[in-house]
Amino acid sequence: MRYEERFEAVLKSAASEFARRGYDRASIRDVANAARMSVAGLYYYCKSKDELLFGVCYNSFDFLLRTLQRSLKGVSDPTEQLQIFIFNHFEYFLSHVEAMKVVSHEAGVLSGELGARVAEIKRQYYLRGQQIVQRLLGEGDSDSPHLRTTTLALFGMINWVYTWYRPGRDFDAKELADCVTDLFLHGVRSQAGAGQGQAETHGG
């Protein structure tokens, strides 16, 4: 197995253990056992538990930003950009639910250079979402309280999906992204109205 593939497997095991046990309670040995390697072997990839947590958090946002940049290439319509942003978020995190839980709950544990690097890449991701919302609102002031509230509402809608999402019961990533995009843009009343109109149409 190539180094990159093995490193990704190590981070997946770390995310699983941190999500299941909590960062404070999980040990290096727990991660090594989950990755089916010795503790000495694990240290070849990460020198400390903090580095493991850093890898899970930083790599998640790095992947999100890189795939988002590719998907947005050539797309100028802000509504379409929003749908792509939300879908990109769901597509990654619904297949990496444990990493999403760790990113949401444990990233703040990191301090020093590792904490600063994670905070910076999270800031880049937030700003990319804010840029899309700013274009949707036609808001010229990037420090506008309205822009801040609307952007944080968007992240509030998409960041906690792992707490309730059930595969097989809920929409897949694409349908979920379409639904949330519509909710964000138009609210509940428009969906209720659309559903009522469809019912009346089918009812004759």
Coordinates of N, CA and C in Angstrom, one line a residue:
M1 N 0.8 -1.2 0.0 CA 0.0 0.0 0.0 C 0.9 1.2 0.0
R2 N 0.6 2.2 -0.9 CA 1.3 3.4 -0.9 C 1.2 4.2 0.3
Y3 N 2.2 5.1 0.6 CA 2.3 5.9 1.8 C 1.0 6.7 2.0
E4 N 0.5 7.3 0.9 CA -0.6 8.2 1.0 C -1.9 7.4 1.4
E5 N -2.0 6.2 0.8 CA -3.2 5.4 1.1 C -3.1 4.9 2.6
R6 N -1.9 4.5 3.0 CA -1.8 4.1 4.4 C -2.0 5.2 5.4
F7 N -1.5 6.4 5.0 CA -1.8 7.5 5.9 C -3.2 7.9 6.0
E8 N -3.9 7.8 4.9 CA -5.4 8.0 4.9 C -6.1 7.0 5.7
A9 N -5.7 5.8 5.7 CA -6.3 4.7 6.5 C -6.0 5.0 8.0
V10 N -4.8 5.5 8.3 CA -4.5 5.8 9.7 C -5.4 7.0 10.2
L11 N -5.6 8.0 9.4 CA -6.5 9.1 9.8 C -7.9 8.6 9.9
K12 N -8.4 7.7 9.1 CA -9.7 7.2 9.2 C -9.9 6.4 10.5
S13 N -8.9 5.7 10.9 CA -8.9 5.0 12.2 C -8.9 6.0 13.3
A14 N -8.1 7.0 13.2 CA -8.1 8.1 14.2 C -9.4 8.7 14.4
A15 N -10.0 9.1 13.3 CA -11.4 9.7 13.3 C -12.4 8.8 14.0
S16 N -12.3 7.5 13.7 CA -13.2 6.6 14.2 C -13.1 6.5 15.8
E17 N -11.8 6.4 16.2 CA -11.6 6.3 17.7 C -11.9 7.6 18.4
F18 N -11.5 8.7 17.8 CA -11.8 10.0 18.4 C -13.3 10.3 18.5
A19 N -14.1 9.9 17.5 CA -15.5 10.0 17.4 C -16.2 9.1 18.4
R20 N -15.7 7.9 18.6 CA -16.3 6.9 19.4 C -16.0 7.1 20.9
R21 N -14.7 7.4 21.2 CA -14.3 7.5 22.6 C -14.2 9.0 23.1
G22 N -14.1 9.9 22.2 CA -13.7 11.3 22.5 C -12.2 11.4 22.5
Y23 N -11.7 12.6 22.1 CA -10.3 12.8 21.9 C -9.5 12.5 23.2
D24 N -10.0 13.0 24.3 CA -9.3 12.9 25.6 C -9.1 11.5 26.0
R25 N -10.1 10.6 25.8 CA -10.1 9.3 26.2 C -9.4 8.3 25.3
A26 N -9.4 8.6 24.0 CA -8.8 7.8 23.0 C -7.3 7.9 23.1
S27 N -6.6 6.7 23.0 CA -5.1 6.7 23.1 C -4.5 6.4 21.7
I28 N -3.2 6.6 21.7 CA -2.4 6.2 20.5 C -2.6 4.7 20.2
R29 N -2.6 4.0 21.3 CA -2.7 2.5 21.1 C -4.1 2.1 20.6
D30 N -5.1 2.8 21.0 CA -6.4 2.6 20.4 C -6.4 2.8 18.9
V31 N -5.8 3.9 18.5 CA -5.8 4.2 17.1 C -4.9 3.2 16.3
A32 N -3.8 2.8 16.9 CA -2.9 1.8 16.3 C -3.7 0.4 16.1
N33 N -4.4 0.0 17.2 CA -5.2 -1.2 17.1 C -6.2 -1.1 16.0
A34 N -6.9 0.0 15.9 CA -8.0 0.2 14.9 C -7.4 0.1 13.5
A35 N -6.1 0.7 13.4 CA -5.5 0.7 12.1 C -4.7 -0.6 11.8
R36 N -4.8 -1.5 12.8 CA -4.1 -2.8 12.6 C -2.6 -2.7 12.4
M37 N -2.0 -1.9 13.2 CA -0.5 -1.7 13.2 C 0.0 -1.6 14.6
S38 N 1.3 -1.6 14.7 CA 1.9 -1.4 16.0 C 2.0 0.1 16.3
V39 N 2.2 0.4 17.6 CA 2.3 1.8 18.0 C 3.5 2.4 17.3
A40 N 4.6 1.6 17.2 CA 5.8 2.1 16.6 C 5.5 2.4 15.1
G41 N 4.7 1.5 14.5 CA 4.4 1.7 13.1 C 3.5 3.0 12.9
L42 N 2.6 3.2 13.8 CA 1.8 4.4 13.8 C 2.6 5.7 13.8
Y43 N 3.7 5.7 14.7 CA 4.5 6.8 14.8 C 5.3 7.2 13.6
Y44 N 5.3 6.3 12.6 CA 5.9 6.6 11.3 C 5.1 7.6 10.6
Y45 N 3.8 7.6 10.8 CA 2.9 8.5 10.1 C 2.6 9.8 10.9
C46 N 2.5 9.6 12.2 CA 2.2 10.8 13.1 C 2.9 10.6 14.4
K47 N 3.5 11.7 14.9 CA 4.4 11.6 16.1 C 3.6 11.8 17.4
S48 N 2.4 12.1 17.3 CA 1.6 12.4 18.5 C 0.1 12.3 18.3
K49 N -0.6 12.3 19.3 CA -2.1 12.2 19.2 C -2.6 13.6 18.6
D50 N -1.9 14.7 19.0 CA -2.3 16.0 18.4 C -2.1 16.0 16.9
E51 N -1.0 15.4 16.4 CA -0.8 15.3 15.0 C -1.9 14.5 14.3
L52 N -2.4 13.5 15.0 CA -3.5 12.7 14.4 C -4.7 13.5 14.3
L53 N -5.0 14.3 15.3 CA -6.2 15.1 15.3 C -6.0 16.2 14.2
F54 N -4.9 16.8 14.2 CA -4.6 17.8 13.2 C -4.8 17.2 11.8
G55 N -4.3 16.0 11.5 CA -4.5 15.4 10.2 C -5.9 15.2 9.8
V56 N -6.7 14.7 10.8 CA -8.1 14.5 10.5 C -8.8 15.8 10.1
C57 N -8.6 16.9 10.9 CA -9.2 18.2 10.7 C -8.7 18.9 9.5
Y58 N -7.4 19.0 9.4 CA -6.8 19.8 8.3 C -7.1 19.1 6.9
N59 N -6.9 17.8 6.9 CA -7.1 17.1 5.6 C -8.6 17.1 5.2
S60 N -9.5 17.2 6.1 CA -10.9 17.3 5.8 C -11.2 18.6 5.1
F61 N -10.7 19.7 5.6 CA -11.0 21.0 5.0 C -10.2 21.2 3.8
D62 N -9.0 20.6 3.7 CA -8.2 20.7 2.5 C -8.9 20.0 1.4
F63 N -9.4 18.8 1.6 CA -10.1 18.1 0.6 C -11.4 18.9 0.1
L64 N -12.1 19.4 1.1 CA -13.3 20.2 0.8 C -13.0 21.4 -0.1
L65 N -11.9 22.1 0.2 CA -11.6 23.3 -0.6 C -11.1 22.9 -2.0
R66 N -10.3 21.8 -2.1 CA -9.8 21.4 -3.4 C -10.9 20.9 -4.3
T67 N -11.8 20.1 -3.8 CA -12.9 19.6 -4.6 C -13.9 20.7 -4.9
L68 N -14.1 21.6 -4.0 CA -15.0 22.8 -4.3 C -14.4 23.6 -5.4
Q69 N -13.1 23.9 -5.3 CA -12.5 24.7 -6.4 C -12.7 24.1 -7.8
R70 N -12.5 22.8 -7.9 CA -12.7 22.1 -9.1 C -14.1 22.2 -9.6
S71 N -15.1 22.0 -8.7 CA -16.5 21.9 -9.1 C -17.0 23.3 -9.4
L72 N -16.4 24.4 -8.9 CA -16.9 25.7 -9.1 C -16.3 26.3 -10.4
K73 N -15.3 25.7 -10.9 CA -14.6 26.2 -12.1 C -15.6 26.4 -13.2
G74 N -15.6 27.7 -13.7 CA -16.5 28.0 -14.8 C -17.9 28.3 -14.5
V75 N -18.3 28.2 -13.2 CA -19.7 28.4 -12.7 C -19.7 29.9 -12.2
S76 N -20.6 30.7 -12.8 CA -20.7 32.1 -12.3 C -22.0 32.4 -11.6
D77 N -23.0 31.6 -11.8 CA -24.3 31.9 -11.2 C -24.2 31.6 -9.7
P78 N -24.5 32.5 -8.8 CA -24.3 32.3 -7.3 C -25.3 31.2 -6.8
T79 N -26.5 31.1 -7.4 CA -27.4 30.1 -6.9 C -26.8 28.7 -7.2
E80 N -26.3 28.5 -8.4 CA -25.6 27.2 -8.7 C -24.4 27.0 -7.9
Q81 N -23.7 28.1 -7.6 CA -22.5 28.0 -6.7 C -22.9 27.5 -5.3
L82 N -24.0 28.0 -4.8 CA -24.5 27.6 -3.5 C -24.8 26.1 -3.5
Q83 N -25.5 25.7 -4.5 CA -25.9 24.3 -4.6 C -24.7 23.4 -4.6
I84 N -23.7 23.8 -5.4 CA -22.4 23.0 -5.5 C -21.7 23.0 -4.1
F85 N -21.7 24.2 -3.5 CA -21.0 24.3 -2.1 C -21.7 23.3 -1.1
I86 N -23.0 23.3 -1.1 CA -23.7 22.4 -0.2 C -23.6 21.0 -0.5
F87 N -23.7 20.7 -1.8 CA -23.5 19.3 -2.2 C -22.1 18.8 -2.0
N88 N -21.1 19.6 -2.2 CA -19.7 19.2 -2.0 C -19.5 18.9 -0.5
H89 N -20.1 19.7 0.4 CA -20.0 19.5 1.8 C -20.7 18.2 2.2
F90 N -21.9 18.0 1.7 CA -22.6 16.7 2.1 C -22.0 15.5 1.5
E91 N -21.5 15.6 0.3 CA -20.9 14.4 -0.4 C -19.7 13.9 0.4
Y92 N -18.9 14.8 0.9 CA -17.7 14.4 1.7 C -18.1 13.9 3.1
F93 N -18.9 14.7 3.8 CA -19.1 14.4 5.2 C -20.1 13.3 5.4
L94 N -21.0 13.0 4.5 CA -21.9 11.9 4.7 C -21.2 10.6 4.4
S95 N -20.0 10.6 3.8 CA -19.2 9.4 3.6 C -18.0 9.4 4.6
H96 N -17.9 10.5 5.4 CA -16.9 10.6 6.5 C -17.6 11.2 7.7
V97 N -18.6 10.5 8.2 CA -19.4 11.0 9.3 C -18.5 11.1 10.6
E98 N -17.7 10.2 10.8 CA -16.8 10.2 12.0 C -15.9 11.4 12.0
A99 N -15.3 11.7 10.8 CA -14.5 12.9 10.6 C -15.2 14.1 10.9
M100 N -16.5 14.2 10.4 CA -17.3 15.4 10.6 C -17.6 15.6 12.1
K101 N -17.8 14.5 12.8 CA -18.0 14.6 14.3 C -16.8 15.2 15.0
V102 N -15.6 14.7 14.6 CA -14.4 15.1 15.2 C -14.1 16.6 14.9
V103 N -14.3 16.9 13.6 CA -14.1 18.3 13.2 C -15.0 19.3 14.0
S104 N -16.2 18.8 14.2 CA -17.2 19.7 14.9 C -16.9 19.8 16.4
H105 N -16.4 18.8 17.0 CA -16.3 18.8 18.4 C -14.9 18.9 19.0
E106 N -13.9 18.4 18.2 CA -12.6 18.3 18.8 C -11.5 19.2 18.3
A107 N -11.8 19.9 17.2 CA -10.8 20.8 16.5 C -10.2 21.8 17.5
G108 N -11.1 22.3 18.4 CA -10.7 23.4 19.3 C -9.7 22.9 20.3
V109 N -9.4 21.6 20.4 CA -8.5 21.1 21.4 C -7.0 21.5 21.0
L110 N -6.8 21.6 19.7 CA -5.5 21.9 19.2 C -5.0 23.3 19.5
S111 N -3.8 23.5 19.9 CA -3.2 24.8 20.2 C -1.9 25.0 19.4
G112 N -1.3 26.1 19.6 CA 0.0 26.3 18.9 C -0.1 26.4 17.4
E113 N 1.0 25.9 16.8 CA 1.0 26.0 15.3 C -0.1 25.1 14.7
L114 N -0.3 23.9 15.2 CA -1.3 23.0 14.6 C -2.7 23.6 14.7
G115 N -3.0 24.2 15.9 CA -4.3 24.8 16.1 C -4.5 26.0 15.1
A116 N -3.4 26.8 15.0 CA -3.4 27.9 14.1 C -3.7 27.5 12.6
R117 N -3.0 26.4 12.2 CA -3.2 26.0 10.8 C -4.6 25.5 10.6
V118 N -5.2 24.8 11.5 CA -6.5 24.3 11.4 C -7.5 25.5 11.4
A119 N -7.3 26.4 12.3 CA -8.1 27.6 12.3 C -8.1 28.4 11.0
E120 N -6.9 28.5 10.4 CA -6.8 29.2 9.1 C -7.5 28.5 8.0
I121 N -7.4 27.2 7.9 CA -8.0 26.5 6.8 C -9.5 26.5 7.0
K122 N -10.0 26.5 8.2 CA -11.4 26.6 8.5 C -11.9 28.0 8.1
R123 N -11.1 29.0 8.4 CA -11.4 30.4 8.0 C -11.6 30.5 6.5
Q124 N -10.6 29.9 5.7 CA -10.7 29.9 4.3 C -12.0 29.3 3.8
Y125 N -12.4 28.2 4.4 CA -13.6 27.5 4.0 C -14.8 28.4 4.3
Y126 N -14.8 28.9 5.5 CA -15.9 29.8 5.8 C -16.0 31.0 4.9
L127 N -14.9 31.6 4.5 CA -14.9 32.8 3.6 C -15.4 32.4 2.3
R128 N -15.0 31.2 1.8 CA -15.5 30.8 0.5 C -17.0 30.7 0.5
G129 N -17.6 30.1 1.6 CA -19.1 30.1 1.7 C -19.6 31.5 1.8
Q130 N -19.0 32.4 2.5 CA -19.5 33.7 2.7 C -19.5 34.5 1.4
Q131 N -18.5 34.3 0.5 CA -18.4 34.9 -0.8 C -19.6 34.6 -1.6
I132 N -20.0 33.3 -1.6 CA -21.2 32.9 -2.3 C -22.4 33.5 -1.8
V133 N -22.6 33.5 -0.5 CA -23.8 34.2 0.1 C -23.8 35.7 -0.2
Q134 N -22.6 36.3 -0.1 CA -22.5 37.7 -0.4 C -23.0 38.1 -1.8
R135 N -22.7 37.2 -2.8 CA -23.2 37.4 -4.1 C -24.7 37.2 -4.2
L136 N -25.2 36.2 -3.5 CA -26.6 36.0 -3.5 C -27.4 37.2 -3.0
L137 N -26.8 37.8 -1.9 CA -27.5 38.9 -1.3 C -27.3 40.2 -2.0
G138 N -26.3 40.2 -2.8 CA -25.9 41.5 -3.4 C -25.4 42.5 -2.4
E139 N -24.8 41.9 -1.4 CA -24.3 42.7 -0.3 C -22.9 43.2 -0.5
G140 N -22.7 44.5 -0.5 CA -21.4 45.1 -0.8 C -20.4 45.1 0.4
D141 N -21.0 45.0 1.6 CA -20.2 45.1 2.8 C -19.9 43.8 3.4
S142 N -18.6 43.4 3.3 CA -18.2 42.0 3.8 C -18.3 41.9 5.3
D143 N -18.4 43.0 6.0 CA -18.6 43.0 7.5 C -20.0 43.2 7.9
S144 N -20.9 43.2 7.0 CA -22.4 43.4 7.3 C -22.9 42.3 8.3
P145 N -23.6 42.8 9.3 CA -24.2 41.8 10.3 C -25.2 40.9 9.5
H146 N -25.9 41.4 8.5 CA -26.8 40.6 7.8 C -26.1 39.5 7.1
L147 N -25.0 39.8 6.4 CA -24.2 38.8 5.7 C -23.6 37.7 6.7
R148 N -23.1 38.2 7.8 CA -22.6 37.3 8.8 C -23.7 36.3 9.3
T149 N -24.9 36.9 9.7 CA -26.0 36.1 10.2 C -26.4 35.0 9.1
T150 N -26.5 35.5 7.9 CA -27.0 34.6 6.8 C -26.0 33.5 6.6
T151 N -24.7 33.8 6.5 CA -23.6 32.8 6.3 C -23.6 31.8 7.4
L152 N -23.7 32.3 8.7 CA -23.6 31.4 9.8 C -24.9 30.5 9.8
A153 N -26.0 31.0 9.4 CA -27.2 30.2 9.3 C -27.0 29.1 8.3
L154 N -26.3 29.4 7.2 CA -26.0 28.3 6.2 C -25.2 27.2 6.8
F155 N -24.1 27.6 7.5 CA -23.3 26.6 8.1 C -24.0 25.8 9.2
G156 N -24.9 26.5 9.9 CA -25.7 25.8 10.9 C -26.6 24.8 10.3
M157 N -27.1 25.0 9.0 CA -27.9 24.0 8.4 C -27.1 22.8 7.9
I158 N -25.9 23.0 7.6 CA -25.1 21.9 6.9 C -24.1 21.2 7.9
N159 N -23.7 21.8 9.0 CA -22.7 21.3 9.8 C -23.1 20.2 10.7
W160 N -24.4 20.1 11.1 CA -24.9 19.2 12.1 C -25.7 18.1 11.5
V161 N -25.6 17.9 10.2 CA -26.3 16.8 9.6 C -26.0 15.4 10.2
Y162 N -24.8 15.2 10.6 CA -24.3 13.9 11.1 C -25.1 13.5 12.4
T163 N -25.7 14.5 13.1 CA -26.4 14.2 14.3 C -27.8 13.5 14.1
W164 N -28.3 13.7 12.8 CA -29.6 13.1 12.6 C -29.7 12.3 11.3
Y165 N -28.7 12.3 10.5 CA -28.8 11.7 9.2 C -28.8 10.1 9.3
R166 N -29.7 9.5 8.6 CA -29.8 8.0 8.6 C -29.8 7.5 7.1
P167 N -28.7 6.9 6.7 CA -28.6 6.3 5.4 C -29.8 5.4 5.1
G168 N -30.3 5.4 3.9 CA -31.5 4.6 3.6 C -32.8 5.2 4.0
R169 N -32.8 6.0 5.0 CA -34.1 6.7 5.4 C -34.1 8.1 4.8
D170 N -33.0 8.8 4.8 CA -33.0 10.2 4.4 C -32.4 10.3 2.9
F171 N -32.5 11.4 2.3 CA -32.1 11.6 1.0 C -30.6 11.3 0.9
D172 N -30.2 11.0 -0.4 CA -28.7 10.9 -0.6 C -28.1 12.3 -0.7
A173 N -26.8 12.4 -0.9 CA -26.1 13.7 -0.8 C -26.7 14.7 -1.8
K174 N -27.0 14.3 -3.0 CA -27.5 15.2 -4.1 C -28.9 15.7 -3.7
E175 N -29.8 14.8 -3.4 CA -31.1 15.2 -3.1 C -31.2 16.0 -1.8
L176 N -30.3 15.7 -0.8 CA -30.3 16.5 0.4 C -29.8 17.9 0.1
A177 N -28.8 18.0 -0.8 CA -28.2 19.3 -1.1 C -29.3 20.1 -1.8
D178 N -30.1 19.5 -2.7 CA -31.1 20.2 -3.4 C -32.2 20.7 -2.4
C179 N -32.5 19.9 -1.5 CA -33.6 20.3 -0.5 C -33.1 21.4 0.4
V180 N -31.9 21.3 0.9 CA -31.3 22.3 1.8 C -31.1 23.6 1.0
T181 N -30.6 23.5 -0.2 CA -30.5 24.7 -1.0 C -31.8 25.5 -1.2
D182 N -32.9 24.7 -1.4 CA -34.2 25.3 -1.6 C -34.7 25.9 -0.3
L183 N -34.4 25.2 0.8 CA -34.8 25.7 2.1 C -34.1 27.0 2.4
F184 N -32.8 27.0 2.2 CA -32.0 28.2 2.4 C -32.4 29.4 1.6
L185 N -32.7 29.2 0.3 CA -33.1 30.3 -0.6 C -34.5 30.7 -0.4
H186 N -35.4 29.8 -0.1 CA -36.8 30.2 -0.2 C -37.6 29.9 1.1
G187 N -37.0 29.2 2.0 CA -37.7 28.9 3.3 C -38.7 27.8 3.2
V188 N -39.4 27.6 4.4 CA -40.3 26.5 4.5 C -41.6 26.7 3.8
R189 N -42.1 27.9 3.8 CA -43.4 28.2 3.2 C -43.5 27.9 1.7
S190 N -42.4 28.2 1.0 CA -42.4 27.9 -0.5 C -42.5 26.4 -0.7
Q191 N -41.8 25.6 0.1 CA -41.9 24.2 0.0 C -43.3 23.7 0.4
A192 N -43.9 24.2 1.4 CA -45.2 23.8 1.8 C -46.2 24.2 0.7
G193 N -46.0 25.4 0.1 CA -46.9 25.8 -1.0 C -46.8 24.9 -2.2
A194 N -45.5 24.5 -2.5 CA -45.3 23.6 -3.6 C -45.9 22.2 -3.4
G195 N -45.8 21.8 -2.2 CA -46.3 20.5 -1.8 C -47.9 20.5 -1.9
Q196 N -48.5 21.6 -1.5 CA -49.9 21.7 -1.5 C -50.4 21.8 -2.9
G197 N -49.7 22.5 -3.8 CA -50.0 22.6 -5.2 C -50.0 21.3 -5.9
Q198 N -49.0 20.5 -5.6 CA -48.8 19.1 -6.1 C -50.0 18.2 -5.7
A199 N -50.3 18.4 -4.4 CA -51.4 17.5 -3.9 C -52.7 17.9 -4.6
E200 N -53.0 19.2 -4.8 CA -54.2 19.6 -5.5 C -54.3 19.1 -6.9
T201 N -53.1 19.2 -7.6 CA -53.0 18.7 -9.0 C -53.3 17.3 -9.1
H202 N -52.7 16.5 -8.2 CA -52.9 15.0 -8.2 C -54.3 14.7 -7.8
G203 N -54.9 15.5 -7.0 CA -56.3 15.2 -6.5 C -57.3 15.6 -7.5
G204 N -56.9 16.3 -8.5 CA -57.9 16.7 -9.6 C -58.6 17.9 -9.2

